[in-house]
XYZ file of C-alpha atoms in Angstrom:
378
model
C 0.000 0.000 0.000
C 1.418 3.293 -0.981
C 1.755 5.972 1.692
C 0.901 9.553 1.079
C 3.139 12.188 2.507
C 1.299 15.371 3.462
C -2.249 16.429 2.798
C -2.065 16.150 -0.967
C -2.669 19.927 -1.395
C -0.086 22.590 -2.185
C 0.752 24.904 0.645
C -0.992 28.306 0.429
C 0.559 31.628 1.427
C -0.868 32.478 4.844
C -2.247 36.034 5.134
C -3.035 37.134 8.644
C -6.719 37.862 8.872
C -9.348 37.879 11.631
C -11.139 35.084 9.761
C -9.107 32.144 8.398
C -10.177 31.462 4.783
C -11.234 27.951 3.792
C -8.464 26.022 2.065
C -9.181 24.794 -1.501
C -8.550 21.194 -0.414
C -11.130 21.451 2.359
C -13.663 23.022 0.001
C -13.161 20.207 -2.501
C -13.570 17.486 0.148
C -16.707 19.188 1.464
C -18.123 19.324 -2.060
C -17.259 15.654 -2.711
C -18.849 14.539 0.576
C -22.024 16.466 -0.264
C -22.249 14.839 -3.709
C -21.810 11.336 -2.237
C -24.448 12.016 0.417
C -26.922 13.232 -2.219
C -26.320 10.110 -4.342
C -26.785 7.762 -1.391
C -30.007 9.508 -0.372
C -31.237 9.402 -3.953
C -30.960 5.587 -4.093
C -32.160 4.415 -0.673
C -33.582 1.099 -1.829
C -31.173 0.170 -4.601
C -28.081 -2.005 -4.544
C -25.917 0.973 -5.458
C -25.015 1.749 -1.851
C -23.966 -1.845 -1.149
C -21.992 -2.217 -4.386
C -20.197 1.107 -3.885
C -19.243 0.242 -0.305
C -18.192 -3.323 -1.012
C -15.913 -2.257 -3.852
C -13.777 -0.240 -1.445
C -10.605 -1.949 -0.180
C -11.625 -0.885 3.316
C -14.642 -3.147 3.097
C -12.359 -6.209 2.895
C -10.803 -5.332 6.252
C -14.158 -4.405 7.743
C -15.562 -7.772 6.731
C -12.498 -9.608 8.046
C -12.848 -8.208 11.535
C -16.636 -7.999 11.840
C -17.372 -11.326 10.116
C -14.152 -13.307 10.506
C -15.843 -16.673 10.073
C -16.571 -15.762 6.493
C -13.967 -16.946 3.946
C -11.931 -14.098 2.515
C -12.174 -13.480 -1.202
C -15.310 -13.362 -3.305
C -18.268 -15.453 -2.263
C -18.870 -18.404 -4.584
C -22.268 -16.991 -5.465
C -20.800 -13.671 -6.647
C -18.428 -15.090 -9.255
C -19.624 -14.043 -12.722
C -20.862 -17.016 -14.741
C -18.746 -15.791 -17.656
C -15.562 -16.383 -15.648
C -16.110 -20.079 -15.031
C -19.171 -21.554 -16.739
C -20.927 -24.199 -14.674
C -22.296 -27.307 -16.369
C -25.990 -26.953 -17.241
C -26.920 -29.757 -14.858
C -25.288 -28.077 -11.850
C -27.390 -26.020 -9.459
C -25.666 -23.284 -7.461
C -26.739 -23.524 -3.844
C -27.139 -20.195 -2.033
C -25.031 -19.614 1.042
C -27.025 -20.111 4.245
C -27.594 -17.237 6.632
C -26.201 -19.117 9.634
C -22.575 -18.038 9.709
C -21.435 -21.348 11.202
C -22.123 -22.923 7.842
C -19.404 -21.369 5.719
C -17.298 -24.495 6.229
C -20.194 -26.686 5.132
C -19.000 -28.003 1.749
C -22.437 -28.380 0.194
C -22.645 -24.607 -0.025
C -20.396 -25.081 -3.056
C -20.614 -27.130 -6.228
C -18.223 -28.860 -8.610
C -17.506 -27.293 -11.980
C -14.987 -30.004 -12.923
C -15.765 -33.470 -11.651
C -14.998 -37.160 -12.095
C -18.135 -38.598 -10.464
C -17.619 -42.171 -11.692
C -13.931 -42.485 -10.889
C -14.407 -44.672 -7.818
C -17.274 -46.644 -9.354
C -15.078 -47.895 -12.171
C -11.916 -48.368 -10.079
C -13.305 -49.500 -6.696
C -10.112 -48.341 -4.964
C -8.864 -49.517 -1.613
C -7.105 -46.178 -1.090
C -7.920 -42.753 -2.558
C -5.253 -40.038 -2.527
C -6.577 -36.490 -2.983
C -4.136 -33.625 -3.428
C -5.274 -30.031 -2.813
C -3.338 -27.906 -5.281
C -3.517 -24.405 -6.745
C -4.987 -24.194 -10.268
C -1.745 -22.742 -11.654
C 0.553 -25.359 -10.105
C 0.748 -27.669 -13.082
C 4.374 -28.544 -12.271
C 3.350 -30.206 -8.995
C 0.530 -32.154 -10.622
C 2.779 -33.418 -13.407
C 5.512 -34.403 -10.935
C 3.008 -36.401 -8.899
C 1.554 -38.011 -12.036
C 5.041 -39.184 -12.988
C 5.810 -40.620 -9.557
C 3.700 -41.735 -6.607
C 0.451 -40.614 -8.255
C 1.049 -43.219 -10.946
C 0.996 -46.067 -8.432
C -2.381 -47.631 -9.213
C -1.837 -51.155 -7.875
C 0.173 -51.563 -4.678
C 0.436 -54.915 -2.885
C -2.609 -56.101 -4.796
C -4.741 -53.105 -3.753
C -6.061 -50.440 -6.117
C -5.023 -46.840 -5.498
C -6.644 -43.782 -7.058
C -5.046 -40.296 -7.140
C -7.018 -37.098 -7.779
C -6.336 -33.364 -7.498
C -8.648 -30.829 -5.831
C -8.709 -27.247 -7.119
C -10.639 -24.082 -6.361
C -11.240 -21.182 -8.728
C -8.284 -19.208 -10.049
C -8.179 -15.509 -9.225
C -6.491 -12.457 -10.661
C -6.556 -10.871 -14.106
C -5.580 -14.100 -15.913
C -8.242 -16.238 -14.232
C -10.152 -16.938 -17.454
C -7.053 -18.106 -19.345
C -5.956 -20.265 -16.439
C -9.408 -21.799 -16.179
C -9.294 -22.719 -19.854
C -5.966 -24.473 -19.265
C -7.480 -26.356 -16.311
C -10.385 -27.481 -18.487
C -7.965 -28.723 -21.163
C -5.864 -30.529 -18.552
C -8.973 -32.229 -17.239
C -9.837 -33.465 -20.711
C -6.390 -35.023 -21.041
C -5.879 -36.578 -17.603
C -9.372 -36.959 -16.085
C -7.994 -36.598 -12.573
C -9.084 -33.056 -11.611
C -11.832 -32.024 -9.223
C -12.679 -28.324 -9.065
C -15.211 -26.515 -6.911
C -16.490 -22.929 -7.079
C -14.716 -21.399 -4.091
C -11.785 -19.024 -4.557
C -8.537 -20.986 -4.352
C -6.504 -19.256 -1.643
C -4.502 -20.101 1.448
C -7.216 -18.703 3.694
C -9.784 -20.995 2.055
C -7.858 -24.239 2.654
C -10.405 -25.349 5.232
C -13.179 -25.049 2.659
C -11.001 -26.937 0.180
C -10.442 -29.762 2.658
C -14.128 -30.039 3.518
C -15.008 -30.142 -0.190
C -12.588 -33.076 -0.473
C -14.499 -34.778 2.327
C -17.797 -34.096 0.576
C -16.555 -35.616 -2.683
C -15.450 -38.748 -0.853
C -18.763 -38.921 1.005
C -20.849 -38.639 -2.154
C -18.728 -40.187 -4.940
C -16.351 -42.650 -3.301
C -18.093 -44.495 -0.481
C -16.726 -47.862 -1.618
C -13.095 -47.003 -0.787
C -11.648 -48.331 2.481
C -9.212 -45.489 3.204
C -8.513 -42.011 1.887
C -5.666 -39.590 2.283
C -5.410 -35.828 2.001
C -1.836 -35.046 0.969
C -0.285 -31.737 -0.032
C 1.215 -31.114 -3.458
C 4.728 -30.498 -2.070
C 4.996 -33.991 -0.611
C 6.985 -37.064 -1.447
C 4.806 -40.076 -0.627
C 5.995 -43.646 -0.356
C 2.765 -45.450 -1.238
C 4.353 -48.846 -0.663
C 5.109 -48.039 2.982
C 1.692 -46.464 3.474
C -0.019 -49.563 2.116
C 2.086 -51.816 4.359
C 0.849 -49.821 7.347
C -2.816 -49.874 6.262
C -2.774 -53.646 5.691
C -1.652 -54.380 9.233
C -4.328 -56.365 11.100
C -4.331 -53.896 13.997
C -5.243 -50.871 11.835
C -8.953 -49.999 12.252
C -11.215 -49.630 9.239
C -13.554 -47.237 11.059
C -13.107 -44.041 13.116
C -9.436 -43.954 12.142
C -7.284 -40.903 11.440
C -3.502 -40.875 11.587
C -0.436 -38.969 10.453
C 2.018 -36.722 12.272
C 0.092 -35.928 15.452
C 0.012 -32.487 17.028
C -0.882 -32.303 20.743
C -1.783 -29.293 22.858
C -0.726 -26.767 20.236
C -1.446 -23.073 20.972
C -3.616 -20.988 18.663
C -1.460 -18.256 17.122
C -2.806 -14.784 17.943
C -0.041 -12.757 16.292
C -1.608 -10.918 13.304
C 1.735 -11.018 11.483
C 1.861 -14.827 11.501
C 0.849 -16.956 8.537
C -1.119 -19.111 10.989
C -2.890 -16.250 12.764
C -6.421 -17.046 13.945
C -8.506 -14.247 15.541
C -10.441 -14.940 18.729
C -13.626 -14.244 16.757
C -12.890 -17.294 14.597
C -11.779 -19.626 17.385
C -12.203 -18.747 21.055
C -10.144 -21.661 22.412
C -6.485 -20.907 22.990
C -5.413 -24.501 22.328
C -6.211 -26.701 19.350
C -7.659 -30.165 19.823
C -5.324 -33.002 18.889
C -4.925 -33.048 15.110
C -2.750 -34.472 12.347
C -0.357 -32.179 10.486
C -1.877 -31.080 7.186
C 1.060 -32.193 5.023
C -0.627 -35.592 4.783
C -3.022 -37.646 6.866
C -4.870 -40.862 6.164
C -8.314 -41.796 7.464
C -10.897 -44.546 7.229
C -13.480 -43.694 4.608
C -16.427 -43.807 7.015
C -15.316 -40.427 8.417
C -15.840 -38.014 5.463
C -19.635 -38.107 5.567
C -19.524 -37.518 9.331
C -17.079 -34.620 8.916
C -19.414 -33.021 6.390
C -22.400 -33.299 8.692
C -20.640 -32.091 11.840
C -19.129 -29.106 10.020
C -22.563 -27.469 10.239
C -21.944 -27.030 13.949
C -18.286 -25.960 13.908
C -17.445 -22.364 13.170
C -15.064 -22.033 10.244
C -11.443 -21.126 10.971
C -8.531 -21.050 8.582
C -6.204 -23.798 9.905
C -7.529 -26.752 7.934
C -5.767 -29.612 9.693
C -6.778 -28.305 13.124
C -10.333 -27.891 11.816
C -10.404 -31.615 10.969
C -9.162 -32.210 14.521
C -12.091 -30.122 15.770
C -14.455 -32.302 13.713
C -12.964 -35.409 15.318
C -13.401 -33.902 18.781
C -17.022 -32.985 18.041
C -17.617 -36.609 17.031
C -16.104 -37.818 20.313
C -13.059 -39.219 18.500
C -9.339 -38.504 18.432
C -6.547 -39.110 15.908
C -4.531 -42.266 16.474
C -0.773 -42.482 16.636
C 0.727 -44.381 13.716
C 2.340 -47.783 14.469
C 5.677 -46.227 13.461
C 5.296 -42.461 14.016
C 8.817 -41.745 12.766
C 7.675 -42.616 9.219
C 5.685 -39.370 9.021
C 8.491 -36.940 8.328
C 8.255 -33.229 7.696
C 11.904 -32.740 6.718
C 14.857 -35.083 6.514
C 17.582 -32.636 5.641
C 19.969 -33.993 3.039
C 18.570 -36.716 0.796
C 19.500 -40.217 1.852
C 18.289 -43.108 -0.284
C 18.168 -45.629 2.559
C 16.265 -43.334 4.911
C 13.886 -42.228 2.182
C 12.990 -45.837 1.480
C 11.575 -46.165 5.009
C 9.418 -43.044 5.379
C 5.791 -42.492 4.374
C 5.865 -38.725 3.875
C 8.457 -36.018 3.364
C 8.113 -32.335 2.401
C 10.093 -31.220 -0.652
C 11.151 -27.695 -1.527
C 10.385 -27.961 -5.245
C 8.386 -30.266 -7.503
C 11.442 -31.545 -9.394
C 12.711 -33.143 -6.171
C 9.707 -35.466 -6.143
C 10.818 -36.809 -9.515
C 14.515 -36.919 -8.642
C 14.021 -38.800 -5.373
C 11.490 -41.168 -6.885
C 13.719 -42.095 -9.810
C 16.664 -42.650 -7.506
C 14.649 -44.932 -5.238
C 13.313 -46.963 -8.162
C 16.459 -47.147 -10.291
C 17.961 -50.265 -8.688
C 16.066 -53.390 -7.635
C 16.643 -54.765 -4.186
C 17.260 -53.025 -0.901
C 18.272 -49.348 -1.097
C 20.166 -49.687 2.180
C 23.765 -51.001 2.245
């Protein structure tokens, strides 16, 4: 934001007088205020007042602090149909008036969908990757590596990508590219919320809704970020253990007793108006967590009663708590890695997850692990 220095008016020569004359700048501002007041009074029942006010940048900050449970960015119902055309068969659902419901995924609808993907595949495990519309590099890296693992230890695996709407001046061009990509790969899901960091909770709940409505025959599902290396073989070994539950199960890298960040300068800032508790319930770190596929439909339903806040993995933890459940520690918790430091082929062969710094690393590490048959450890 640019800062103005001074009043914006040229200094006038001051002439001592019993009565101080009105400055030209003040006269202009008085005139402008009078004109605005006349216009607002002239249209008391029209939408002009609302449109004029909401187009001001100040309105964004006003809305953030007076209605913080509302997702930032344009409401799905205000996106012009010319920007992203919805299929003729799709009905746009209006947002409910109860402000607890902004995390309820059925407020939104899919504009790109693969509704029969699980019906034809009948997967044991579904991997869904939330990714920005413009991040084609990540999608292609995953398609070339762990996303191409469709049969692991005799079990079918399905990988899909979840997108929101692109924003900015090039949104239409980017949307056209997304549509073309979908025609080629048939692995994209896209809903009509604005794709942004602050809307990740909505994105996650839309993933849950898709699983609950289109993929009920899967046994497990996993939400995994686009900057992750995933060893599907090790994940499948864990899921096939006889002691792993097939219901009420959620696991990953567990977070206990974590404080809610109240610093407005933090990326993970959550205002008190969004979440009154000062500690999060136990949750699994959002980089990747796996859950039994009975949970998505219950998450969707319980989200009606949980006020939306912008930390998506903690929000899933809040859903678990509302259901009277808690995430479960993995049999080998050390396999859920955030960072390993320098790449080590032996160590990488043992983990389930690992965060990479760029998409090309997913390909490099994968190719190195797969290049030689046999054990990667000396």
